[in-house]
Coordinates of C-alpha atoms in Angstrom, one line a residue:
X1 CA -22.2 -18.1 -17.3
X2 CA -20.6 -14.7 -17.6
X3 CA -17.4 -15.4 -19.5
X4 CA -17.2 -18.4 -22.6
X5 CA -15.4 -21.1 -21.6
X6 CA -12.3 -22.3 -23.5
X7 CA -8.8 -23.8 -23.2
X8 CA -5.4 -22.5 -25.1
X9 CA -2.8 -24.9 -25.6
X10 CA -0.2 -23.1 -27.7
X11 CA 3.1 -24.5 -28.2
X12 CA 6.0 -22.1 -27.7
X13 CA 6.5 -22.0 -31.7
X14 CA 3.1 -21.2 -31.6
X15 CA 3.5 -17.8 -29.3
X16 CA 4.4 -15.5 -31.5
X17 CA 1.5 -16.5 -34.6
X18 CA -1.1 -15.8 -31.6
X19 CA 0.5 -12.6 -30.6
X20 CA -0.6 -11.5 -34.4
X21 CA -3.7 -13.4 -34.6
X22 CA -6.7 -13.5 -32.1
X23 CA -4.9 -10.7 -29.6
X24 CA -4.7 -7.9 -31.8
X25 CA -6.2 -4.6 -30.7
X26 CA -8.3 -2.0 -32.8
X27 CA -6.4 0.8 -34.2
X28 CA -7.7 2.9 -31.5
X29 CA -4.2 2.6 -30.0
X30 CA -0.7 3.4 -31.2
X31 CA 0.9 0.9 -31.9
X32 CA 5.1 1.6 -31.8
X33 CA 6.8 2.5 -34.6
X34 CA 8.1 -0.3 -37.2
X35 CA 11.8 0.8 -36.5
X36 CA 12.0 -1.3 -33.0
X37 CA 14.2 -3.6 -34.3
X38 CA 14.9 -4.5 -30.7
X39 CA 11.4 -5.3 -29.7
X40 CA 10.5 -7.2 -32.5
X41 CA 13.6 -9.8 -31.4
X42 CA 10.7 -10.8 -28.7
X43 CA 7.6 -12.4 -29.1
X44 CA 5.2 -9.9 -28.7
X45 CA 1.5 -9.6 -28.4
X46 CA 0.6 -6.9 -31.6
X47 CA -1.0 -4.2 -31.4
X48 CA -3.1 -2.6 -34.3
X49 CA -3.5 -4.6 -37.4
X50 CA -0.5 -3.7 -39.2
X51 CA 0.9 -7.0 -38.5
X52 CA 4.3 -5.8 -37.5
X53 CA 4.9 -7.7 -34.5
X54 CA 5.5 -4.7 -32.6
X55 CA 3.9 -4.6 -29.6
X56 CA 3.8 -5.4 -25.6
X57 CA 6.8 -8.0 -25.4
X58 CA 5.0 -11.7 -23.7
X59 CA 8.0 -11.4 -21.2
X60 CA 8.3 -8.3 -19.1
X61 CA 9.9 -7.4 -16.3
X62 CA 8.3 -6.6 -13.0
X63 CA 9.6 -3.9 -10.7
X64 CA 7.0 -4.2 -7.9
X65 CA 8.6 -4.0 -4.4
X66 CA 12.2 -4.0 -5.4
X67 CA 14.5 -2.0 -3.1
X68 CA 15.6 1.0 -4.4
X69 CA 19.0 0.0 -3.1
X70 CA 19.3 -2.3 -5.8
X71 CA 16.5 -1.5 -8.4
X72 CA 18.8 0.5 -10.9
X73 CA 20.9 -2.2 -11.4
X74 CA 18.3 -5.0 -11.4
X75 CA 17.0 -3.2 -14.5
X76 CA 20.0 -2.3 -16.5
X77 CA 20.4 -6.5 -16.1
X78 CA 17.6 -6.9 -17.0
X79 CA 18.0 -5.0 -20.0
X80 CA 21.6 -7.1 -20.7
X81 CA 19.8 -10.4 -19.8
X82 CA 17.2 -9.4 -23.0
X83 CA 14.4 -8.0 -21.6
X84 CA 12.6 -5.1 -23.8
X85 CA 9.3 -4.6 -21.5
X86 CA 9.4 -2.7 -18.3
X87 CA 6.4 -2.9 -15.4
X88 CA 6.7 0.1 -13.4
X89 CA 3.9 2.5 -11.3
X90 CA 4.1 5.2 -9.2
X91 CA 2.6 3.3 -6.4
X92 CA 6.1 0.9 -5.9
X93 CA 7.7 4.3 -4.9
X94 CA 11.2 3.5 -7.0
X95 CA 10.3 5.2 -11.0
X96 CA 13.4 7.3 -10.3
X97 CA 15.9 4.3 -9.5
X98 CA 13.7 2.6 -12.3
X99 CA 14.8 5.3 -15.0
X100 CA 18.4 5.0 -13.9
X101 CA 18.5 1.4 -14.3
X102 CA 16.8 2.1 -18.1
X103 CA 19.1 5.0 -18.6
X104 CA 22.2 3.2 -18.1
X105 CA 20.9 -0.4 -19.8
X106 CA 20.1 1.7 -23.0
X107 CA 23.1 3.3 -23.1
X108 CA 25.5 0.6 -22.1
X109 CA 23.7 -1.4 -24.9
X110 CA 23.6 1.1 -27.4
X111 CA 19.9 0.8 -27.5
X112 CA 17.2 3.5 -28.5
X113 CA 14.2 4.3 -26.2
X114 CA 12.1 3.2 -28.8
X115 CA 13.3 -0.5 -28.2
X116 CA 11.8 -1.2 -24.9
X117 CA 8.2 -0.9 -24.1
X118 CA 7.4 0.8 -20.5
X119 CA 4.2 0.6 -18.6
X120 CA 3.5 2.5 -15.8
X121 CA 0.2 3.3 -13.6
X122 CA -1.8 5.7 -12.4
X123 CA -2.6 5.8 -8.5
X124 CA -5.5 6.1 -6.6
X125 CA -4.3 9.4 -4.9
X126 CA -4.4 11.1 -8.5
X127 CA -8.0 9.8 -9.7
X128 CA -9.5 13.0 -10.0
X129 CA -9.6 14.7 -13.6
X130 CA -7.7 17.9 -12.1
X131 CA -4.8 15.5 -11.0
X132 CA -4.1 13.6 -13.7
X133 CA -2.1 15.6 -15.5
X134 CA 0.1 15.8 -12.7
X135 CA 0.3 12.6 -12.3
X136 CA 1.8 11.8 -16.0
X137 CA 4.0 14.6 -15.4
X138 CA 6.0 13.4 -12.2
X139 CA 6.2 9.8 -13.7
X140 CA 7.7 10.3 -17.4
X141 CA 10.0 13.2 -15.3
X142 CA 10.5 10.0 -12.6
X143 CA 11.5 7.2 -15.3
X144 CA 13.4 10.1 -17.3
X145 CA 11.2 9.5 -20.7
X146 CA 9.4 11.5 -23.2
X147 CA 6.7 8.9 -23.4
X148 CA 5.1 5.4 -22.1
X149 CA 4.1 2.6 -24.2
X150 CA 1.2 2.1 -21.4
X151 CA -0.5 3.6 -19.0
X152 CA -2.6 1.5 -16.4
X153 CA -5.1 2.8 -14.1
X154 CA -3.9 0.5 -11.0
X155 CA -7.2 -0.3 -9.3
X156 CA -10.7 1.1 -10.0
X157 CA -10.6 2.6 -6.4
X158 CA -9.5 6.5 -5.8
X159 CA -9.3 8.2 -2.8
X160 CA -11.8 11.7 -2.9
X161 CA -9.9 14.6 -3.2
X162 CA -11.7 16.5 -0.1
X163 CA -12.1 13.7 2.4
X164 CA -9.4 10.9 1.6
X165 CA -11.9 8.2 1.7
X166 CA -11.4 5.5 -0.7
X167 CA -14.3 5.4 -3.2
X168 CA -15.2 3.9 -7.1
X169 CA -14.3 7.0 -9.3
X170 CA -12.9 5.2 -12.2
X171 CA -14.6 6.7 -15.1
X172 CA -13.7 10.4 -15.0
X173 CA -10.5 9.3 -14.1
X174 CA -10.5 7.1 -17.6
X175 CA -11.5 10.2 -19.3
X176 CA -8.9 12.1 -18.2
X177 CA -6.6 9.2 -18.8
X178 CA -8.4 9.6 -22.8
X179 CA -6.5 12.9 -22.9
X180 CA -3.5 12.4 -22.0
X181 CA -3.6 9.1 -24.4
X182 CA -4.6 12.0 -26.7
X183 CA -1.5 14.3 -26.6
X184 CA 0.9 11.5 -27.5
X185 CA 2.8 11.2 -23.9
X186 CA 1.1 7.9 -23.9
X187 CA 1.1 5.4 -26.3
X188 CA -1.8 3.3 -24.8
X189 CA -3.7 2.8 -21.9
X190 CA -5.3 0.4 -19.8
X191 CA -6.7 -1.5 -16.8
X192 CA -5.4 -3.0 -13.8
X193 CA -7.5 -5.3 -11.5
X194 CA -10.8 -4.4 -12.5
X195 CA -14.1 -6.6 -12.1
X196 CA -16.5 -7.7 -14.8
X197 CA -19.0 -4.6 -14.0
X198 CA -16.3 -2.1 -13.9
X199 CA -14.7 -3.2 -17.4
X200 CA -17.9 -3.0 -18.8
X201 CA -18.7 0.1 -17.2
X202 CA -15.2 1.6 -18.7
X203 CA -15.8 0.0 -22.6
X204 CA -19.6 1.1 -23.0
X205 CA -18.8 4.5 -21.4
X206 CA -15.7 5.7 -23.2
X207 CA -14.1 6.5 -26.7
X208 CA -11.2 4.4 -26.1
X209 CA -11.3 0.9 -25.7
X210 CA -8.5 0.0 -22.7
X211 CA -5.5 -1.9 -24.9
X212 CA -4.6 -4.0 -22.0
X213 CA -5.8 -4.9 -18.3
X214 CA -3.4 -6.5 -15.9
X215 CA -4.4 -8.8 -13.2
X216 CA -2.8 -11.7 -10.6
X217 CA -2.8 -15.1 -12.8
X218 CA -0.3 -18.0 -11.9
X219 CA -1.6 -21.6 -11.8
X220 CA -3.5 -20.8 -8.5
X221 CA -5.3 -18.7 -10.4
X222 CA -5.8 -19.2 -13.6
X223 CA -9.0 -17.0 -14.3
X224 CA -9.4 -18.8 -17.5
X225 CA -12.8 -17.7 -18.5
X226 CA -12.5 -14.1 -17.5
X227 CA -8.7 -13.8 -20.0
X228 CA -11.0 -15.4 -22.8
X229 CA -13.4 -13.2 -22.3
X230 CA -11.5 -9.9 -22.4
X231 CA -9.0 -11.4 -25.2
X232 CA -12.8 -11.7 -27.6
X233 CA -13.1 -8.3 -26.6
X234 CA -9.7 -7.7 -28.0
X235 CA -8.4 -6.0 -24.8
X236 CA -4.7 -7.9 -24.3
X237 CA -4.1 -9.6 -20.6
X238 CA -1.4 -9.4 -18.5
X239 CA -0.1 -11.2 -15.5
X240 CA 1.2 -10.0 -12.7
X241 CA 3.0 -12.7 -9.8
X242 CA 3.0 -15.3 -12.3
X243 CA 4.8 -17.2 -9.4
X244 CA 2.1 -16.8 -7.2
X245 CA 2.7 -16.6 -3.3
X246 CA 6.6 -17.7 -3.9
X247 CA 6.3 -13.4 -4.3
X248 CA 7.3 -12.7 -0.4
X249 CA 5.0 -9.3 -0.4
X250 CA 2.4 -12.2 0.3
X251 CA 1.9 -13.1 4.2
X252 CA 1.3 -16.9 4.5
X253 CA -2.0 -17.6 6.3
X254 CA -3.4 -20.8 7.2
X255 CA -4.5 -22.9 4.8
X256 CA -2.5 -21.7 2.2
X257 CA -1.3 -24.1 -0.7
X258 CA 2.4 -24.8 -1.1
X259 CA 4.8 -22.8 -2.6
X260 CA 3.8 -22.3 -5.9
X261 CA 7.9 -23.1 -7.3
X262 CA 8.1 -26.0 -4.8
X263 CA 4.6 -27.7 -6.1
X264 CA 5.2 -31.1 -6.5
X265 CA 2.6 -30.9 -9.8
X266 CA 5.1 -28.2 -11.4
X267 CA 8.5 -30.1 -10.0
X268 CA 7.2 -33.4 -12.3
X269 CA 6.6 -30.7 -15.4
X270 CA 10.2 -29.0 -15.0
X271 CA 11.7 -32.5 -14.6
X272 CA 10.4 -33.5 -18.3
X273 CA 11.1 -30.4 -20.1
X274 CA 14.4 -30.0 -18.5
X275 CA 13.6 -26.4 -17.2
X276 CA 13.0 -24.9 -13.9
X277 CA 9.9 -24.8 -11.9
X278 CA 9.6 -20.9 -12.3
X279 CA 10.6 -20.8 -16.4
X280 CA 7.7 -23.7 -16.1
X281 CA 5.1 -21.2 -14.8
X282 CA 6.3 -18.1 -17.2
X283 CA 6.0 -20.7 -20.4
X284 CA 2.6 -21.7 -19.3
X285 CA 1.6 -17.9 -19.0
X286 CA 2.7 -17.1 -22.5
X287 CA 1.8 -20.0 -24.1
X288 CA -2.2 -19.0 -22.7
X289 CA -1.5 -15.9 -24.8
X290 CA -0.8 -13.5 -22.4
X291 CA 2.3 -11.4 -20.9
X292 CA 3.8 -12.0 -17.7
X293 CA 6.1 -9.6 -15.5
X294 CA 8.3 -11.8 -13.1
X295 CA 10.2 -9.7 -10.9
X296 CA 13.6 -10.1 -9.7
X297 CA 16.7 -8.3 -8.4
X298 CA 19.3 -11.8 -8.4
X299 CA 20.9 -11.3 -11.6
X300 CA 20.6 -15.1 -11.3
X301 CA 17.6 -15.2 -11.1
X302 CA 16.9 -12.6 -13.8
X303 CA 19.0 -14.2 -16.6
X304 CA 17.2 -18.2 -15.2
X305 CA 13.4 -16.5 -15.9
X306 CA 14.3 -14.7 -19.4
X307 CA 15.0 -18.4 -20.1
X308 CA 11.1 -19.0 -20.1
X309 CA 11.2 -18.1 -23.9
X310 CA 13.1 -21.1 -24.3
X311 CA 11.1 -23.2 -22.3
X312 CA 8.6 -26.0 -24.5
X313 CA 5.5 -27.1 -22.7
X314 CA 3.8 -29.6 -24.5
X315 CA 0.1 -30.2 -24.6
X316 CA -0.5 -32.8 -21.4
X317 CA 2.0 -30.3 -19.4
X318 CA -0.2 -27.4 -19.7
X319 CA -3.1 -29.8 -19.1
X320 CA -1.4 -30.6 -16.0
X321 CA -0.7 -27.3 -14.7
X322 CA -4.4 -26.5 -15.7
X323 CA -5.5 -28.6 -13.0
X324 CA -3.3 -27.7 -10.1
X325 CA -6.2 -25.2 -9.6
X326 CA -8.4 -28.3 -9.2
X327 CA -6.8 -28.5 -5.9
X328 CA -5.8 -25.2 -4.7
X329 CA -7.6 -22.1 -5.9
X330 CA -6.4 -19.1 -4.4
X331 CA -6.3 -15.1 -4.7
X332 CA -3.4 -13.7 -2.8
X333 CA -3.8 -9.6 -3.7
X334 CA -7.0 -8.7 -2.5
X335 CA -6.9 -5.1 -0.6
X336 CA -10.7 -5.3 -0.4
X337 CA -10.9 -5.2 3.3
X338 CA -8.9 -2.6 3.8
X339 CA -10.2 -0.2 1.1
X340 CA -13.8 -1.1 2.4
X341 CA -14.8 -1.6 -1.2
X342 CA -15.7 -5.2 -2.8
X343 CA -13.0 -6.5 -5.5
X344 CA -12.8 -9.0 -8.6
X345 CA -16.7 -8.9 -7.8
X346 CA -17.8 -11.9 -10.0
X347 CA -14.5 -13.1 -10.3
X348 CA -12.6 -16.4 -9.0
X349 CA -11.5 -16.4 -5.1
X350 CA -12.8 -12.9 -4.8

């Protein structure tokens, strides 16, 4: 078996003493400064071993496919709603509405750039070393900041810089990423939807160990042995569409279990902890020790998932969310086909 099994059953009290505990990552990264009062008000997943607390907030919000109609102010409510961790990437073609929305939440709030944490990601067009420069340049000039607290590399896939075609070129794009990491711009970097080979191939070939790799996990696909594994590793998870194919970016096909919100397994765990079926699924997240980006542009909506912090799970309602993948196991972002490269090789419903 590649990856250890093991189950985490953390209550909520218990987020925030395994945020400092066994998720800490080696001082290869910078970790922020001890002055963000703001994102230390969040339990966050530390970074370093200074033991400050400050680090990658458990509860970020996602930016992916939000219309840049509305995107601005989605995120300056997010801010107000309490949010301090921003998922953003050049790829979801709205960083500039993105660093409007920050601009005005930080200022409204009277808040420092220092207390949020942003993550962005590099895209495939930009893999080769002579383009990544570039590519940090348009975003932080996009989002309007001097800096990101991460920087992902979005899939291990580039497309080659004379032809197009779509091809594994991850490492000297990592390197280049090394650099950049390097000459402060960039707090920390990471991963984004990488197999078990490639991560390898990244950690035995590289000076800096990724801080963080981001990947679909929601209770369709809990990937339980492969978050373990990277966690020993000391390489911090996070989760994107924590609410699985209730995201509409996702076609239904045949077969397809239920709506993820409308399970009838997570409708009997909201009922007993008096909270909804989507704060359900972000509490269940966290308490596995990992961050999770919802996404949403309802104010509503935005204010009902930041309650997820609030939300207590106790032991037999994890277990019982644990199992829902007993019954329905099922990867819904897989661009394998069209790429014409093999993803999540090694990995569940790949």
């Amino acid at each position: 078996m590649l990856f250890p099994s093991v189950c985490l059953f953390l209550s909520a009290p218990a987020i925030a003493a395994a945020a400092l505990g066994s998720h800490q990552i080696p001082l290869q990264q910078q970790p922020l400064t001890e002055g963000s009062s703001q994102l230390s008000k969040i339990p966050s997943l530390g970074f370093g071993t200074s033991g400050l607390g400050s680090g990658i907030p458990f509860l970020g919000f996602g930016t992916w496919n939000l219309d840049k109609t509305n995107v601005s102010e989605a995120v300056s409510a997010a801010l107000h709603a309490g949010y301090r961790h921003l998922d953003c990437a050049t790829a979801y073609g709205n960083q500039k509405e993105v660093g409007k929305g920050i601009a005005h939440g930080l200022k409204s709030l009277n808040l420092k750039r220092s207390d949020i944490w942003v993550t962005s990601k590099l895209w495939n067009d930009h893999h080769d070393p002579s383009l990544v420069e570039e590519a940090i340049t348009q975003t932080l000039h996009d989002l309007d900041i001097a800096y990101l607290d991460l920087w992902l590399m979005h899939w291990p896939v580039g497309n080659a810089p004379d032809t197009g075609k779509t091809q594994l070129d991850y490492l000297p794009a990592w390197h280049a990423m090394e650099k950049v990491h390097k000459s402060g711009r960039v707090r920390n970097i990471g991963l984004s939807n990488f197999s078990p080979a490639e991560l390898k191939d990244i950690v035995d070939h590289s000076d800096t160990k990724p801080s963080v790799h981001q990947f679909e996990v929601h209770p369709y696909l809990p990937q339980s042995k492969w978050i373990k594994y990277q966690q020993e590793l000391g390489i911090t998870v996070t989760a994107y569409s924590p609410f699985a194919n209730t995201n509409p970016t996702y076609t239904p096909t045949k077969g397809d279990p239920p709506f993820l919100l409308t399970n009838l397994d997570m409708l009997a765990v909201a009922a007993k902890s008096g909270c909804t079926t989507a704060q359900v699924a972000l509490a269940w997240g966290m308490n596995r020790g990992y961050s999770v980006i919802p996404k949403a542009s309802n104010v509503k909506h935005i204010k009902e998932n930041f309650g997820a912090l609030e939300c207590h799970l106790e032991k037999e309602d994890l277990e019982s969310i644990d199992d829902i993948s007993k019954k329905h196991l099922k990867r819904f972002n897989n661009p394998s086909k069209g790429y014409g490269i093999k993803l999540f090789d090694g990995l569940e419903d790949a």
